[in-house]
Amino acid sequence: MQLEHKKIILGICGGIAAYKCPELLRLLKKQGADVHVVMTEAAAQIVSPTTLQTLSGHEVPIDVFDGSSHIDHIALGADADLMLIAPATANTIAKLACGLADNMLTCAALAANCPLVVAPAMNSRMYQHAATQENIATLKRRGVFIIPPADGDLACGESGPGRMREPAEIVAYIMALFSREGLPHFENTMLPKPSEPLEITAQKLLPKANGAGLRVLITAGPTEEPIDPVRVITNRSSGKMGFALAQAARERGAAVTLIAGPVTLPTPVGVSRINVKTAQDMYDAVKAKLDDVDIVIGCAAVSDYRLAYVYDKKLTKEEHGDSMTLTLIKNEDIISMVGHSSPRPFTVGFAAETNEGDKHAREKLQRKNLDLIVLNDVSRSDVGFNSDDNAVTVYDRDGQAAAFDKAPKSVIASELMNFIFEAKRAAAAAKA
Ligand code: C5P
C-alpha cells in the first residue's frame, strides 16, 4: 500500500473518460489513499456522483452554492497531499492556465496547497490546438505535472492523441511521484522558469527522497574562451544533460548548485545557479564551493585551451591577411582538481568519446581520480550533444560498467542520479 495516509483530491471533468474514474478511485484506494472527489457539472452527466460518493466514502461536491453541502471549496485541497484532475478537459485546462475559479473543481485547484497532476483527455484536434498546447505549457511552467494522453481510438470515432491514460498507469505515475525514484518515461518535467507551485511540490514530496541531505554541485554547458571582443572558442554543448541532472538531483531532495556556461536554458526550480563564461571562471566558481558539497558532477564541456593573448580590438582580415596563428595555452582540468582535492567530495566526471570510449573512459577515471565516469558515445548521431536523447555507460573505480539505454535526457538524468546517490551512500558506508 504505497499511498497510505495520503489524502488525494480527485477532480473529474466532463470528458467521456470520466467513466473510468470509479476504477481510478478504486485503484487509488487499494493503495491506501484517502480519496476525496470533486467534479464538474458536466462530469456528473457522465458518471454518477452517488457511485463516487459510495466508493470514496466522502461527499462529492459539485456546486459551490449548494447549501446542503458541508464542503468548503477553499478548504478542500488545503491539507491534501496531492490533487489529481483526470480526465482534464480542454475547457478546464484553459481555466487552470488562466486561474479561473468558476466551479467547485477549479476553486479547489486554485486554492490547493499541494502538487497538482493533470491527465488531459479530449479529441485529438482539441488536444493539438495551439491554445490547448500553450495552456498545458503554462501549467508545466508552473510546476504542474502533466500525464500526457495516449494515442489511440477516441470516443468521437476519430483516432490520435487524446486518450486518457489507463487508471493503472495514472496510479503508477502518482506512486512514482511520491517515491521520487524517477517518473515514468512519458513525463518531462523540465521547467522553463522557477515557480512557486513546484516548490510546494518539492516540500511535500522531497523529505523521503534519496538525495535528501546531500549537497550536489554540477557543472554544465560549454565554456567560452575569448579571442577578441566579438569572437570566442567554444564547444558544442547544449547544457541539456547537466541541467536535467540538476533538476533530477533537486527532485530527489538534494541541495543543488549548478555552475553553468553560456546557455539559454531555464534554471530548474529550486536550483541555485551560477553563470560563468570561461574555463577559469568555472574553475574558480567550483573551487569556491568545494568545501560545502558532498558530490561534484562535471558535466560541462570545458574548453581545454584558452588564448595566450586576448586581443582587445576586433581582429580584421585587412590586418592579418590570408592566414593567422593563435597561440593557445592549456586550461586547468576542473574535475581533476576536484578528484585530487582533500577532503574530497564524491566525484563524477563525463567522457565524450568518438572511439575506444571504454578504454578512454577508464583511463580518465584513474587519471582524474574520479569515483564514477559517465561515457557518452558522441560518434552516434541519434544521442548526445544537442539531442534531447542520450545513452550512456557508467564505470566505477573497480572497472564495473552499468549501461543506460537510449532515452530522453530527463529519464537518463533521473536514472543516473539514483545511481550516483546510491554509489555515494555505498562509498560512505564502506568508509565508515
Ligand atoms: O579530458 P576530457 O575533457 O575528455 O574529460 C571530460 C571530463 O572532464 C568532463 O567531466 C568535464 O566536465 C571535465 N573537464 C573539466 N575541466 C576541464 C576539462 C574537462 O572539468 N578543463
CSV table of C-alpha atoms and ligand atoms in Angstrom, one decimal:
chain,number,residue,atom,x,y,z
A,1,MET,CA,0.0,0.0,0.0
A,2,GLN,CA,2.2,2.8,-1.3
A,3,LEU,CA,-0.3,5.6,-0.8
A,4,GLU,CA,-1.2,5.0,2.8
A,5,HIS,CA,-2.0,8.2,4.7
A,6,LYS,CA,-2.1,10.2,1.5
A,7,LYS,CA,-5.1,12.5,1.0
A,8,ILE,CA,-5.7,12.8,-2.7
A,9,ILE,CA,-8.3,15.1,-4.3
A,10,LEU,CA,-9.6,13.6,-7.5
A,11,GLY,CA,-11.1,16.3,-9.7
A,12,ILE,CA,-13.2,14.9,-12.5
A,13,CYS,CA,-14.2,16.9,-15.6
A,14,GLY,CA,-16.9,16.2,-18.2
A,15,GLY,CA,-14.9,14.1,-20.7
A,16,ILE,CA,-16.2,10.7,-21.7
A,17,ALA,CA,-13.1,9.2,-20.0
A,18,ALA,CA,-14.8,10.1,-16.7
A,19,TYR,CA,-16.5,6.7,-16.9
A,20,LYS,CA,-13.0,5.3,-16.0
A,21,CYS,CA,-13.0,7.3,-12.7
A,22,PRO,CA,-14.7,4.7,-10.5
A,23,GLU,CA,-11.9,2.3,-11.4
A,24,LEU,CA,-9.2,5.0,-10.9
A,25,LEU,CA,-10.7,5.7,-7.5
A,26,ARG,CA,-10.8,2.0,-6.6
A,27,LEU,CA,-7.1,1.6,-7.5
A,28,LEU,CA,-6.1,4.7,-5.5
A,29,LYS,CA,-7.9,3.4,-2.5
A,30,LYS,CA,-6.4,-0.1,-3.0
A,31,GLN,CA,-3.0,1.6,-2.4
A,32,GLY,CA,-4.3,3.1,0.8
A,33,ALA,CA,-5.1,6.6,-0.3
A,34,ASP,CA,-7.9,8.6,1.2
A,35,VAL,CA,-9.6,9.9,-1.9
A,36,HIS,CA,-12.0,12.9,-2.0
A,37,VAL,CA,-13.8,13.5,-5.3
A,38,VAL,CA,-14.8,16.9,-6.7
A,39,MET,CA,-16.5,17.1,-10.1
A,40,THR,CA,-17.8,19.5,-12.6
A,41,GLU,CA,-21.5,19.6,-13.6
A,42,ALA,CA,-20.6,18.1,-17.0
A,43,ALA,CA,-18.8,15.2,-15.3
A,44,ALA,CA,-21.9,14.4,-13.2
A,45,GLN,CA,-23.7,13.8,-16.5
A,46,ILE,CA,-21.3,11.1,-17.4
A,47,VAL,CA,-20.5,9.3,-14.1
A,48,SER,CA,-22.8,9.2,-11.2
A,49,PRO,CA,-21.8,11.3,-8.1
A,50,THR,CA,-23.6,8.7,-6.0
A,51,THR,CA,-21.3,5.9,-7.2
A,52,LEU,CA,-18.2,8.0,-6.5
A,53,GLN,CA,-19.6,9.0,-3.1
A,54,THR,CA,-20.1,5.4,-2.2
A,55,LEU,CA,-16.7,4.3,-3.4
A,56,SER,CA,-14.8,7.2,-1.8
A,57,GLY,CA,-16.8,7.3,1.4
A,58,HIS,CA,-17.0,11.1,1.2
A,59,GLU,CA,-19.5,13.6,0.0
A,60,VAL,CA,-18.9,14.6,-3.7
A,61,PRO,CA,-19.2,18.4,-4.1
A,62,ILE,CA,-20.2,19.9,-7.5
A,63,ASP,CA,-21.9,23.2,-6.9
A,64,VAL,CA,-20.2,25.9,-4.9
A,65,PHE,CA,-23.5,27.4,-3.9
A,66,ASP,CA,-25.2,24.1,-2.9
A,67,GLY,CA,-26.3,25.0,0.6
A,68,SER,CA,-26.7,21.3,1.6
A,69,SER,CA,-23.0,20.6,1.0
A,70,HIS,CA,-20.7,20.6,4.1
A,71,ILE,CA,-17.7,21.0,1.9
A,72,ASP,CA,-15.9,24.3,1.7
A,73,HIS,CA,-14.3,24.8,-1.8
A,74,ILE,CA,-11.2,26.5,-0.3
A,75,ALA,CA,-10.7,24.1,2.5
A,76,LEU,CA,-10.9,21.0,0.2
A,77,GLY,CA,-7.3,21.0,-1.0
A,78,ALA,CA,-5.7,22.8,1.9
A,79,ASP,CA,-4.5,19.7,3.7
A,80,ALA,CA,-4.3,17.3,0.7
A,81,ASP,CA,-1.1,15.6,-0.3
A,82,LEU,CA,-1.9,15.8,-4.0
A,83,MET,CA,-4.7,16.9,-6.4
A,84,LEU,CA,-5.3,14.8,-9.5
A,85,ILE,CA,-7.5,16.1,-12.3
A,86,ALA,CA,-8.4,13.2,-14.5
A,87,PRO,CA,-9.8,13.4,-17.0
A,88,ALA,CA,-8.9,17.1,-17.6
A,89,THR,CA,-10.8,18.6,-20.5
A,90,ALA,CA,-9.5,21.4,-22.7
A,91,ASN,CA,-12.0,23.7,-21.1
A,92,THR,CA,-10.8,23.0,-17.5
A,93,ILE,CA,-7.1,23.1,-18.6
A,94,ALA,CA,-7.8,26.6,-20.1
A,95,LYS,CA,-9.4,27.7,-16.9
A,96,LEU,CA,-6.5,26.4,-14.8
A,97,ALA,CA,-4.0,28.2,-17.1
A,98,CYS,CA,-5.9,31.5,-16.6
A,99,GLY,CA,-6.5,31.0,-12.9
A,100,LEU,CA,-10.3,30.9,-13.3
A,101,ALA,CA,-12.3,29.6,-10.4
A,102,ASP,CA,-15.9,29.3,-11.6
A,103,ASN,CA,-16.9,25.9,-10.1
A,104,MET,CA,-16.0,23.6,-7.2
A,105,LEU,CA,-13.2,21.9,-9.1
A,106,THR,CA,-11.4,25.0,-10.3
A,107,CYS,CA,-11.8,26.7,-7.0
A,108,ALA,CA,-10.3,23.7,-5.2
A,109,ALA,CA,-7.4,23.6,-7.7
A,110,LEU,CA,-6.7,27.3,-7.3
A,111,ALA,CA,-6.8,27.1,-3.5
A,112,ALA,CA,-5.0,23.7,-3.2
A,113,ASN,CA,-1.7,23.8,-1.3
A,114,CYS,CA,-0.3,20.6,-2.8
A,115,PRO,CA,1.2,19.3,-6.0
A,116,LEU,CA,-1.2,19.2,-9.0
A,117,VAL,CA,-1.3,16.4,-11.5
A,118,VAL,CA,-3.3,16.8,-14.7
A,119,ALA,CA,-4.3,14.0,-17.1
A,120,PRO,CA,-5.7,15.6,-20.2
A,121,ALA,CA,-8.3,13.7,-22.3
A,122,MET,CA,-10.1,15.1,-25.3
A,123,ASN,CA,-10.5,14.9,-29.1
A,124,SER,CA,-7.0,15.0,-30.7
A,125,ARG,CA,-7.6,18.2,-32.6
A,126,MET,CA,-8.6,19.9,-29.4
A,127,TYR,CA,-5.5,18.5,-27.7
A,128,GLN,CA,-3.2,19.6,-30.5
A,129,HIS,CA,-4.7,23.0,-30.9
A,130,ALA,CA,-2.2,25.7,-30.2
A,131,ALA,CA,-4.4,27.1,-27.4
A,132,THR,CA,-4.5,23.8,-25.5
A,133,GLN,CA,-0.8,23.2,-26.0
A,134,GLU,CA,0.1,26.7,-24.8
A,135,ASN,CA,-2.2,26.2,-21.8
A,136,ILE,CA,-0.5,22.9,-21.0
A,137,ALA,CA,2.9,24.5,-21.4
A,138,THR,CA,1.8,27.3,-18.9
A,139,LEU,CA,0.8,24.7,-16.4
A,140,LYS,CA,4.1,22.8,-16.8
A,141,ARG,CA,6.0,26.0,-16.3
A,142,ARG,CA,4.1,26.5,-13.0
A,143,GLY,CA,5.2,23.1,-11.8
A,144,VAL,CA,2.0,21.2,-12.6
A,145,PHE,CA,2.7,17.5,-13.5
A,146,ILE,CA,1.1,16.6,-16.8
A,147,ILE,CA,0.4,12.9,-17.7
A,148,PRO,CA,0.2,13.2,-21.5
A,149,PRO,CA,-2.7,11.4,-23.2
A,150,ALA,CA,-2.1,8.2,-25.2
A,151,ASP,CA,-2.5,7.8,-28.9
A,152,GLY,CA,-5.5,5.7,-29.9
A,153,ASP,CA,-9.2,5.4,-30.7
A,154,LEU,CA,-11.2,8.2,-29.2
A,155,ALA,CA,-14.8,8.3,-28.1
A,156,CYS,CA,-15.7,10.7,-31.0
A,157,GLY,CA,-14.8,8.0,-33.5
A,158,GLU,CA,-11.5,9.6,-34.5
A,159,SER,CA,-8.1,8.4,-33.7
A,160,GLY,CA,-5.0,10.3,-32.4
A,161,PRO,CA,-3.5,11.7,-29.2
A,162,GLY,CA,-6.2,12.4,-26.6
A,163,ARG,CA,-7.0,9.2,-24.8
A,164,MET,CA,-6.7,9.5,-21.1
A,165,ARG,CA,-4.0,7.1,-19.7
A,166,GLU,CA,-5.4,3.9,-18.2
A,167,PRO,CA,-6.3,4.2,-14.5
A,168,ALA,CA,-3.4,1.7,-13.6
A,169,GLU,CA,-0.9,3.9,-15.4
A,170,ILE,CA,-2.1,7.1,-13.7
A,171,VAL,CA,-1.9,5.4,-10.3
A,172,ALA,CA,1.6,4.1,-11.1
A,173,TYR,CA,2.6,7.7,-12.0
A,174,ILE,CA,1.3,9.0,-8.7
A,175,MET,CA,3.1,6.3,-6.8
A,176,ALA,CA,6.4,7.2,-8.7
A,177,LEU,CA,5.8,10.9,-7.8
A,178,PHE,CA,5.7,10.1,-4.1
A,179,SER,CA,8.6,7.8,-4.2
A,180,ARG,CA,10.7,10.1,-6.4
A,181,GLU,CA,12.6,7.2,-7.7
A,182,GLY,CA,12.1,8.5,-11.2
A,183,LEU,CA,9.0,9.4,-13.1
A,184,PRO,CA,7.5,7.2,-15.7
A,185,HIS,CA,9.2,7.7,-19.1
A,186,PHE,CA,6.5,9.8,-20.7
A,187,GLU,CA,7.0,12.7,-18.4
A,188,ASN,CA,9.4,15.5,-18.9
A,189,THR,CA,9.3,18.0,-16.1
A,190,MET,CA,12.0,20.4,-17.2
A,191,LEU,CA,10.5,23.7,-16.3
A,192,PRO,CA,11.2,26.9,-18.1
A,193,LYS,CA,11.4,29.1,-15.0
A,194,PRO,CA,11.2,29.0,-11.2
A,195,SER,CA,7.6,28.9,-9.9
A,196,GLU,CA,6.1,28.6,-6.5
A,197,PRO,CA,3.9,25.6,-7.1
A,198,LEU,CA,6.9,23.3,-7.7
A,199,GLU,CA,8.5,24.5,-4.5
A,200,ILE,CA,5.3,23.4,-2.8
A,201,THR,CA,5.6,20.1,-4.7
A,202,ALA,CA,9.2,19.9,-3.5
A,203,GLN,CA,8.4,20.5,0.1
A,204,LYS,CA,5.6,17.9,0.1
A,205,LEU,CA,7.5,15.3,-1.9
A,206,LEU,CA,11.1,15.6,-1.1
A,207,PRO,CA,11.7,14.6,2.5
A,208,LYS,CA,11.7,10.9,1.7
A,209,ALA,CA,13.8,11.3,-1.4
A,210,ASN,CA,17.1,9.5,-1.9
A,211,GLY,CA,19.1,12.7,-2.3
A,212,ALA,CA,17.8,14.4,0.8
A,213,GLY,CA,20.6,15.8,3.0
A,214,LEU,CA,23.1,15.8,0.2
A,215,ARG,CA,24.7,18.9,-1.4
A,216,VAL,CA,25.4,18.5,-5.1
A,217,LEU,CA,27.5,20.7,-7.4
A,218,ILE,CA,27.1,20.3,-11.2
A,219,THR,CA,29.0,21.9,-14.0
A,220,ALA,CA,27.1,22.2,-17.2
A,221,GLY,CA,27.2,23.6,-20.7
A,222,PRO,CA,30.1,24.8,-22.7
A,223,THR,CA,32.7,27.4,-21.8
A,224,GLU,CA,33.8,30.3,-23.9
A,225,GLU,CA,37.3,31.5,-24.4
A,226,PRO,CA,37.5,35.0,-25.8
A,227,ILE,CA,39.7,35.6,-28.8
A,228,ASP,CA,38.8,39.3,-29.3
A,229,PRO,CA,35.8,41.3,-28.2
A,230,VAL,CA,33.5,39.5,-30.7
A,231,ARG,CA,34.9,36.0,-31.1
A,232,VAL,CA,35.2,33.0,-28.9
A,233,ILE,CA,36.4,29.4,-28.8
A,234,THR,CA,33.7,27.1,-27.5
A,235,ASN,CA,32.4,23.6,-27.5
A,236,ARG,CA,29.2,22.0,-29.0
A,237,SER,CA,27.3,21.5,-25.8
A,238,SER,CA,23.7,22.4,-25.2
A,239,GLY,CA,23.9,22.0,-21.4
A,240,LYS,CA,20.7,19.9,-21.5
A,241,MET,CA,22.2,16.9,-19.8
A,242,GLY,CA,23.7,18.9,-16.9
A,243,PHE,CA,20.5,20.9,-16.4
A,244,ALA,CA,18.5,17.6,-16.4
A,245,LEU,CA,20.8,16.2,-13.8
A,246,ALA,CA,20.4,19.3,-11.7
A,247,GLN,CA,16.7,19.0,-11.9
A,248,ALA,CA,16.7,15.3,-11.1
A,249,ALA,CA,19.0,15.8,-8.1
A,250,ARG,CA,16.8,18.6,-6.8
A,251,GLU,CA,13.7,16.5,-7.3
A,252,ARG,CA,15.4,13.9,-5.1
A,253,GLY,CA,15.8,16.3,-2.3
A,254,ALA,CA,19.4,17.4,-2.7
A,255,ALA,CA,20.6,21.0,-2.4
A,256,VAL,CA,21.9,21.7,-5.9
A,257,THR,CA,24.3,24.3,-7.2
A,258,LEU,CA,24.6,24.5,-11.0
A,259,ILE,CA,27.6,26.2,-12.4
A,260,ALA,CA,26.6,26.9,-16.0
A,261,GLY,CA,28.5,28.0,-19.0
A,262,PRO,CA,26.7,30.3,-21.6
A,263,VAL,CA,23.4,28.5,-22.4
A,264,THR,CA,19.9,30.0,-22.6
A,265,LEU,CA,18.3,27.1,-20.7
A,266,PRO,CA,15.9,27.9,-17.9
A,267,THR,CA,17.1,27.2,-14.4
A,268,PRO,CA,15.4,24.1,-12.9
A,269,VAL,CA,13.1,25.1,-10.0
A,270,GLY,CA,14.8,25.2,-6.6
A,271,VAL,CA,18.3,25.0,-8.0
A,272,SER,CA,20.9,27.7,-7.3
A,273,ARG,CA,22.7,28.7,-10.5
A,274,ILE,CA,26.0,30.5,-11.0
A,275,ASN,CA,26.7,31.7,-14.6
A,276,VAL,CA,30.2,31.6,-15.9
A,277,LYS,CA,31.9,32.1,-19.3
A,278,THR,CA,35.5,30.9,-19.3
A,279,ALA,CA,37.0,27.7,-18.0
A,280,GLN,CA,38.9,29.8,-15.5
A,281,ASP,CA,35.7,31.3,-14.2
A,282,MET,CA,34.2,27.8,-13.9
A,283,TYR,CA,37.3,26.6,-12.1
A,284,ASP,CA,37.1,29.5,-9.6
A,285,ALA,CA,33.4,29.0,-9.0
A,286,VAL,CA,33.8,25.3,-8.4
A,287,LYS,CA,36.8,25.8,-6.1
A,288,ALA,CA,34.9,28.4,-4.0
A,289,LYS,CA,32.1,25.9,-3.3
A,290,LEU,CA,34.3,22.8,-2.8
A,291,ASP,CA,34.2,22.7,1.0
A,292,ASP,CA,30.4,22.9,1.0
A,293,VAL,CA,29.5,20.0,-1.2
A,294,ASP,CA,29.2,16.2,-0.9
A,295,ILE,CA,29.0,15.4,-4.6
A,296,VAL,CA,30.5,17.1,-7.7
A,297,ILE,CA,29.4,16.2,-11.2
A,298,GLY,CA,31.5,17.5,-14.0
A,299,CYS,CA,29.1,17.6,-17.0
A,300,ALA,CA,30.4,20.7,-18.6
A,301,ALA,CA,32.2,20.6,-21.9
A,302,VAL,CA,35.1,22.7,-20.7
A,303,SER,CA,37.5,24.3,-23.2
A,304,ASP,CA,40.8,22.5,-22.9
A,305,TYR,CA,42.7,25.6,-24.1
A,306,ARG,CA,42.5,29.3,-23.9
A,307,LEU,CA,44.1,32.1,-25.8
A,308,ALA,CA,47.6,33.0,-24.6
A,309,TYR,CA,46.7,36.6,-25.5
A,310,VAL,CA,43.2,38.0,-25.8
A,311,TYR,CA,43.0,40.8,-28.4
A,312,ASP,CA,41.3,44.0,-27.1
A,313,LYS,CA,40.2,45.0,-30.6
A,314,LYS,CA,38.4,43.0,-33.2
A,315,LEU,CA,40.8,41.1,-35.5
A,316,THR,CA,40.5,42.1,-39.1
A,317,LYS,CA,41.3,40.4,-42.4
A,318,GLU,CA,43.0,43.5,-43.6
A,319,GLU,CA,45.5,43.3,-40.7
A,320,HIS,CA,46.0,39.5,-40.8
A,321,GLY,CA,45.8,38.6,-44.4
A,322,ASP,CA,45.3,35.0,-45.7
A,323,SER,CA,46.4,33.2,-42.5
A,324,MET,CA,46.9,33.9,-38.9
A,325,THR,CA,48.1,32.0,-35.9
A,326,LEU,CA,46.6,31.9,-32.5
A,327,THR,CA,48.6,30.6,-29.5
A,328,LEU,CA,46.6,28.6,-27.1
A,329,ILE,CA,47.6,27.5,-23.5
A,330,LYS,CA,46.1,24.7,-21.5
A,331,ASN,CA,43.3,25.3,-19.0
A,332,GLU,CA,43.3,23.6,-15.6
A,333,ASP,CA,41.2,20.5,-15.5
A,334,ILE,CA,38.4,21.3,-13.1
A,335,ILE,CA,37.1,17.8,-12.3
A,336,SER,CA,40.7,16.5,-11.9
A,337,MET,CA,41.3,19.3,-9.4
A,338,VAL,CA,38.2,18.2,-7.5
A,339,GLY,CA,39.2,14.5,-7.7
A,340,HIS,CA,42.6,15.3,-6.2
A,341,SER,CA,41.3,17.7,-3.5
A,342,SER,CA,41.3,16.9,0.2
A,343,PRO,CA,38.9,16.4,1.8
A,344,ARG,CA,37.4,15.1,-1.4
A,345,PRO,CA,33.8,15.1,-2.4
A,346,PHE,CA,32.3,12.1,-4.3
A,347,THR,CA,33.5,13.0,-7.8
A,348,VAL,CA,31.7,12.1,-11.1
A,349,GLY,CA,33.1,13.0,-14.5
A,350,PHE,CA,31.9,12.7,-18.0
A,351,ALA,CA,33.8,11.4,-21.1
A,352,ALA,CA,32.6,12.3,-24.6
A,353,GLU,CA,34.4,9.9,-26.9
A,354,THR,CA,34.3,9.0,-30.5
A,355,ASN,CA,36.5,5.9,-30.5
A,356,GLU,CA,37.6,3.3,-27.9
A,357,GLY,CA,35.3,5.0,-25.4
A,358,ASP,CA,35.5,2.2,-22.9
A,359,LYS,CA,39.3,2.4,-22.7
A,360,HIS,CA,39.5,6.2,-22.6
A,361,ALA,CA,36.8,6.5,-20.0
A,362,ARG,CA,38.5,4.1,-17.7
A,363,GLU,CA,41.9,5.9,-18.2
A,364,LYS,CA,40.2,9.2,-17.4
A,365,LEU,CA,38.6,7.9,-14.3
A,366,GLN,CA,42.1,6.9,-13.0
A,367,ARG,CA,43.9,10.0,-14.1
A,368,LYS,CA,41.4,12.4,-12.7
A,369,ASN,CA,40.9,10.3,-9.6
A,370,LEU,CA,37.1,10.0,-10.1
A,371,ASP,CA,34.6,7.8,-8.3
A,372,LEU,CA,32.4,7.4,-11.4
A,373,ILE,CA,32.7,8.3,-15.0
A,374,VAL,CA,29.8,8.6,-17.4
A,375,LEU,CA,30.7,7.7,-21.0
A,376,ASN,CA,28.9,9.4,-23.9
A,377,ASP,CA,29.5,7.9,-27.3
A,378,VAL,CA,29.5,11.1,-29.4
A,379,SER,CA,30.0,9.3,-32.7
A,380,ARG,CA,26.3,8.4,-32.5
A,381,SER,CA,24.2,10.9,-34.3
A,382,ASP,CA,20.9,10.0,-32.5
A,383,VAL,CA,22.1,10.8,-29.0
A,384,GLY,CA,24.3,13.3,-27.1
A,385,PHE,CA,25.3,16.9,-27.9
A,386,ASN,CA,22.3,18.9,-29.0
A,387,SER,CA,19.9,15.9,-29.0
A,388,ASP,CA,17.1,15.5,-26.4
A,389,ASP,CA,18.1,11.9,-26.0
A,390,ASN,CA,21.1,10.2,-24.6
A,391,ALA,CA,22.6,6.8,-23.9
A,392,VAL,CA,25.5,6.4,-21.5
A,393,THR,CA,27.6,3.8,-19.8
A,394,VAL,CA,28.9,4.4,-16.2
A,395,TYR,CA,32.2,3.0,-14.9
A,396,ASP,CA,33.2,2.8,-11.3
A,397,ARG,CA,36.7,2.6,-9.7
A,398,ASP,CA,36.6,-1.2,-9.9
A,399,GLY,CA,36.1,-1.0,-13.7
A,400,GLN,CA,32.5,-2.2,-13.4
A,401,ALA,CA,30.1,-0.8,-16.0
A,402,ALA,CA,26.4,0.0,-16.0
A,403,ALA,CA,24.6,0.8,-19.3
A,404,PHE,CA,21.7,3.2,-19.6
A,405,ASP,CA,19.9,2.7,-22.9
A,406,LYS,CA,18.7,5.4,-25.2
A,407,ALA,CA,16.0,7.6,-23.5
A,408,PRO,CA,15.2,11.3,-23.1
A,409,LYS,CA,17.9,13.1,-21.2
A,410,SER,CA,15.4,13.8,-18.4
A,411,VAL,CA,15.0,10.0,-18.0
A,412,ILE,CA,18.7,9.2,-18.2
A,413,ALA,CA,19.3,12.0,-15.7
A,414,SER,CA,16.7,10.5,-13.2
A,415,GLU,CA,18.3,7.1,-13.5
A,416,LEU,CA,21.8,8.5,-13.3
A,417,MET,CA,21.0,10.5,-10.1
A,418,ASN,CA,19.5,7.4,-8.5
A,419,PHE,CA,22.7,5.5,-9.4
A,420,ILE,CA,25.0,8.3,-8.2
A,421,PHE,CA,23.2,8.8,-4.8
A,422,GLU,CA,23.3,5.0,-4.2
A,423,ALA,CA,27.0,4.8,-5.1
A,424,LYS,CA,27.8,7.8,-2.9
A,425,ARG,CA,26.0,6.2,0.1
A,426,ALA,CA,27.7,2.9,-0.6
A,427,ALA,CA,31.1,4.6,-0.7
A,428,ALA,CA,30.3,6.4,2.6
A,429,ALA,CA,29.2,3.2,4.2
A,430,ALA,CA,32.4,1.4,3.1
A,431,LYS,CA,34.5,4.1,4.6
A,432,ALA,CA,32.6,4.1,7.9
B,1,C5P,O1,39.5,15.0,-20.6
B,1,C5P,P1,38.2,15.3,-21.0
B,1,C5P,O2,37.9,16.8,-21.3
B,1,C5P,O3,37.6,14.5,-22.1
B,1,C5P,O4,37.3,15.0,-19.7
B,1,C5P,C1,35.9,15.2,-19.6
B,1,C5P,C2,35.6,15.4,-18.2
B,1,C5P,O5,36.4,16.3,-17.5
B,1,C5P,C3,34.2,16.0,-18.0
B,1,C5P,O6,33.7,15.6,-16.8
B,1,C5P,C4,34.5,17.5,-18.0
B,1,C5P,O7,33.5,18.3,-17.3
B,1,C5P,C5,35.8,17.5,-17.2
B,1,C5P,N1,36.7,18.6,-17.5
B,1,C5P,C6,37.0,19.6,-16.6
B,1,C5P,N2,37.9,20.6,-16.8
B,1,C5P,C7,38.5,20.7,-18.0
B,1,C5P,C8,38.3,19.7,-19.0
B,1,C5P,C9,37.4,18.7,-18.7
B,1,C5P,O8,36.3,19.5,-15.5
B,1,C5P,N3,39.4,21.6,-18.2
